[in-house]
Amino acid sequence: MKLAHTLLFLFVTVTLKVFAQSPEKMSYQAIIRAQDNSLVVNSRISLKVVVHQSTATGTIVYQETHSPTTNTNGLVSLEIGTGSIVTGDFSKIGWDKGPYYIETQVDVKGGTNYNITGVTQLLSVPYALYAKSAGGTVSAPVRASVVSFSTSRNIATGDVNNTIECTTSATLTLTSDFGSMVTGESINLEAHNGAVLTIQAASGVTLNYTAGGSAKFTSAAGNVRFGFLRKTGTNSYIISGQ
């Protein structure tokens, strides 16, 4: 049976050691779901990490594999840079020559029948790694922005690779032929404190494989509802976290 998998969230943090003999690495967490949207829990999976340079499909500078086990919530945790190396040398990546993209591939059966689960731009390269590869003479790297969202509008260039923070119920419309967002790029979605964030696909646009589809993130008072929007092709998007 063919399975599709979704990574709901991607967290990358620096854990670079100051000792020469310690490996350089980045922490990584993801939630794994199967095609029916069920969590893949308490299961040993296979996960391949591929680092691309310049674009989401650009030159592969590093690959490694892991065999983590999901917990009761479908979460896997690992450290990029400490897996079984396929190609490249993580310590020799020139982080100052980015941008870089992290591609993840998963086989929930623990084998090597990997399915591409997504490509996410590494928007904030760990500063210690960035400074090291540039000789220690750089300013801090550019970080993602939080975009305030309280009035319904169309998707905009400033949303791409940033976080939309919805504090009053409103709708974000995915317009046809939106060229400012390329395949593989993403937008983090947040609905805050009782607000409802609606994502609506306009005519000619598919959302979660449905033409003109829509999705809602409904937050409770005092809480935040998180989601993730990724472009998968021309006029095609998927959403995780509903």
Coordinates of C-alpha atoms in Angstrom, one line a residue:
M1 CA 0.0 0.0 0.0
K2 CA 1.4 3.4 -0.9
L3 CA 1.7 5.7 2.0
A4 CA 2.1 9.5 2.1
H5 CA 3.5 11.2 5.1
T6 CA 3.3 14.7 6.5
L7 CA 5.7 16.5 8.8
L8 CA 3.6 18.9 10.7
F9 CA 6.4 20.9 12.4
L10 CA 10.1 21.3 11.9
F11 CA 12.3 22.6 14.7
V12 CA 16.0 23.3 14.1
T13 CA 18.2 24.5 16.9
V14 CA 21.9 24.8 17.4
T15 CA 23.9 22.4 19.6
L16 CA 27.4 23.1 18.4
K17 CA 30.0 22.0 20.8
V18 CA 33.0 24.2 21.5
F19 CA 35.4 21.1 21.7
A20 CA 37.1 20.2 18.5
Q21 CA 36.4 16.5 19.0
S22 CA 32.7 17.0 19.4
P23 CA 30.4 16.9 16.3
E24 CA 28.6 19.8 14.9
K25 CA 24.9 19.1 14.9
M26 CA 21.4 20.6 14.8
S27 CA 18.4 19.3 16.7
Y28 CA 15.4 18.2 14.7
Q29 CA 11.9 17.2 15.6
A30 CA 8.9 16.2 13.4
I31 CA 5.5 14.7 13.8
I32 CA 4.8 11.8 11.5
R33 CA 1.4 11.0 10.0
A34 CA 0.2 8.4 7.6
Q35 CA -2.0 8.9 4.5
D36 CA -5.2 8.6 6.6
N37 CA -3.9 11.4 8.8
S38 CA -3.4 9.0 11.7
L39 CA -0.3 9.4 13.9
V40 CA 2.5 6.9 13.4
V41 CA 3.1 6.2 17.1
N42 CA 5.6 4.0 19.0
S43 CA 7.1 2.9 15.7
R44 CA 10.7 2.7 14.4
I45 CA 10.9 4.5 11.1
S46 CA 13.6 5.4 8.6
L47 CA 14.3 9.0 7.9
K48 CA 16.7 10.5 5.4
V49 CA 17.9 14.1 5.7
V50 CA 19.1 15.8 2.5
V51 CA 20.6 19.3 2.6
H52 CA 20.2 21.3 -0.7
Q53 CA 22.1 24.5 -1.5
S54 CA 20.6 27.6 -3.2
T55 CA 17.2 26.1 -4.1
A56 CA 14.8 23.4 -2.9
T57 CA 16.0 21.2 -5.7
G58 CA 19.6 22.5 -5.8
T59 CA 22.9 20.9 -5.3
I60 CA 22.9 18.2 -2.6
V61 CA 25.8 19.0 -0.2
Y62 CA 25.0 16.4 2.5
Q63 CA 22.8 13.3 3.1
E64 CA 22.4 11.1 6.2
T65 CA 20.0 8.5 7.5
H66 CA 18.4 7.9 10.9
S67 CA 16.3 5.1 12.4
P68 CA 14.4 7.0 15.2
T69 CA 11.3 5.7 17.1
T70 CA 8.2 7.9 17.3
N71 CA 6.6 8.4 20.7
T72 CA 3.0 8.2 21.7
N73 CA 2.3 11.5 20.0
G74 CA 4.0 10.6 16.7
L75 CA 7.0 12.8 17.5
V76 CA 10.6 11.9 16.4
S77 CA 13.7 13.7 17.8
L78 CA 17.2 13.4 16.3
E79 CA 20.3 15.4 15.7
I80 CA 21.2 16.3 12.1
G81 CA 25.0 15.7 11.7
T82 CA 25.1 12.5 13.8
G83 CA 23.3 10.1 11.4
S84 CA 24.8 7.5 9.1
I85 CA 26.4 9.5 6.3
V86 CA 25.4 8.9 2.8
T87 CA 27.3 11.7 1.1
G88 CA 29.1 14.8 2.1
D89 CA 30.6 16.1 5.4
F90 CA 28.3 18.1 7.7
S91 CA 31.2 19.9 9.3
K92 CA 32.4 21.3 5.9
I93 CA 29.1 22.8 4.8
G94 CA 29.7 26.5 3.9
W95 CA 26.6 27.9 5.7
D96 CA 27.6 31.4 4.5
K97 CA 27.0 30.3 0.9
G98 CA 23.3 29.6 1.3
P99 CA 20.4 29.6 1.3
Y100 CA 20.0 26.0 2.3
Y101 CA 17.0 23.7 2.3
I102 CA 16.3 20.6 4.4
E103 CA 14.6 17.8 2.5
T104 CA 13.2 14.9 4.6
Q105 CA 12.2 11.5 3.3
V106 CA 10.5 8.8 5.5
D107 CA 9.7 5.1 5.4
V108 CA 7.3 4.4 8.2
K109 CA 8.2 0.7 7.9
G110 CA 11.8 1.3 8.8
G111 CA 13.2 0.3 5.4
T112 CA 14.6 2.2 2.5
N113 CA 11.3 2.8 0.6
Y114 CA 11.5 6.6 1.3
N115 CA 8.7 9.0 0.4
I116 CA 9.5 12.7 0.0
T117 CA 7.7 14.4 2.9
G118 CA 8.8 18.0 2.2
V119 CA 11.5 20.5 1.7
T120 CA 11.8 23.4 4.1
Q121 CA 14.2 26.4 3.8
L122 CA 16.5 26.7 6.7
L123 CA 15.7 30.3 7.4
S124 CA 18.0 30.8 10.4
V125 CA 21.2 28.9 10.0
P126 CA 22.6 28.3 13.5
Y127 CA 24.8 31.4 14.1
A128 CA 27.8 29.4 15.4
L129 CA 27.9 27.3 12.3
Y130 CA 27.4 30.3 10.0
A131 CA 30.2 32.3 11.7
K132 CA 32.5 29.3 11.6
S133 CA 32.1 28.8 7.8
A134 CA 32.6 32.5 7.1
G135 CA 35.7 32.8 9.2
G136 CA 34.0 34.4 12.2
T137 CA 33.6 37.8 10.5
V138 CA 29.9 38.0 9.8
S139 CA 26.8 39.7 11.2
A140 CA 23.9 37.6 12.5
P141 CA 22.0 35.7 9.8
V142 CA 18.5 36.9 8.7
R143 CA 15.7 35.4 10.7
A144 CA 12.1 34.7 9.9
S145 CA 9.5 37.5 10.7
V146 CA 6.1 37.4 12.4
V147 CA 3.4 39.0 10.2
S148 CA 0.4 40.4 12.1
F149 CA -2.8 39.2 10.6
S150 CA -6.2 40.6 11.6
T151 CA -7.9 41.5 8.4
S152 CA -8.9 39.1 5.5
R153 CA -6.6 39.5 2.5
N154 CA -4.8 37.7 -0.3
I155 CA -1.5 35.9 0.2
A156 CA 1.4 38.4 -0.1
T157 CA 5.1 38.2 -0.8
G158 CA 5.9 39.2 2.8
D159 CA 4.1 36.0 4.1
V160 CA 6.5 33.6 2.4
N161 CA 8.9 31.8 4.8
N162 CA 7.5 33.8 7.7
T163 CA 4.9 33.3 10.4
I164 CA 1.3 34.6 10.1
E165 CA 0.0 35.6 13.5
C166 CA -3.8 35.7 13.4
T167 CA -5.2 37.5 16.4
T168 CA -8.7 38.3 15.1
S169 CA -10.7 35.9 12.9
A170 CA -9.8 36.5 9.3
T171 CA -9.3 34.7 6.0
L172 CA -6.1 34.3 3.9
T173 CA -6.9 33.6 0.3
L174 CA -4.4 31.7 -1.9
T175 CA -4.6 33.4 -5.3
S176 CA -4.0 31.9 -8.7
D177 CA -0.5 32.1 -10.2
F178 CA 1.1 33.5 -7.0
G179 CA 4.6 33.6 -8.3
S180 CA 6.3 35.0 -5.2
M181 CA 6.2 31.6 -3.5
V182 CA 8.1 28.8 -5.2
T183 CA 7.6 25.0 -4.8
G184 CA 9.0 23.9 -1.4
E185 CA 8.6 27.2 0.3
S186 CA 6.3 27.5 3.3
I187 CA 4.4 29.7 5.7
N188 CA 3.9 29.0 9.4
L189 CA 0.3 29.6 10.6
E190 CA -0.8 30.7 14.1
A191 CA -4.4 31.4 15.4
H192 CA -4.3 33.1 18.8
N193 CA -6.7 33.3 21.8
G194 CA -10.0 32.4 20.3
A195 CA -9.3 33.6 16.7
V196 CA -10.2 31.5 13.7
L197 CA -7.7 31.6 10.8
T198 CA -9.2 30.4 7.5
I199 CA -7.1 29.5 4.5
Q200 CA -9.1 29.6 1.3
A201 CA -8.0 28.5 -2.2
A202 CA -9.2 30.7 -4.9
S203 CA -10.6 29.5 -8.3
G204 CA -7.9 27.5 -10.1
V205 CA -6.0 26.7 -6.9
T206 CA -5.9 23.4 -5.0
L207 CA -5.5 23.0 -1.2
N208 CA -4.9 19.5 0.2
Y209 CA -5.6 18.1 -3.3
T210 CA -9.1 19.8 -3.4
A211 CA -9.9 22.4 -6.0
G212 CA -11.0 25.6 -4.2
G213 CA -10.5 23.9 -0.8
S214 CA -10.3 25.5 2.5
A215 CA -9.0 24.9 6.0
K216 CA -9.6 26.4 9.4
F217 CA -7.4 26.8 12.5
T218 CA -9.7 27.5 15.5
S219 CA -7.9 28.5 18.7
A220 CA -9.3 28.4 22.2
A221 CA -9.2 31.3 24.6
G222 CA -5.8 31.5 26.1
N223 CA -4.2 29.1 23.6
V224 CA -2.6 29.0 20.2
R225 CA -3.4 26.7 17.2
F226 CA -0.4 26.0 15.0
G227 CA -0.3 25.0 11.3
F228 CA 2.0 24.8 8.3
L229 CA 1.3 25.7 4.7
R230 CA 3.6 24.5 1.9
K231 CA 3.6 25.0 -1.8
T232 CA 3.8 21.7 -3.7
G233 CA 3.4 23.0 -7.3
T234 CA 1.9 25.7 -9.5
N235 CA -1.4 26.7 -7.8
S236 CA -1.1 23.7 -5.4
Y237 CA -0.7 23.8 -1.6
I238 CA -0.9 21.5 1.3
I239 CA -1.7 22.3 5.0
S240 CA -0.7 20.4 8.1
G241 CA -1.9 20.8 11.7
Q242 CA -5.7 21.1 11.3

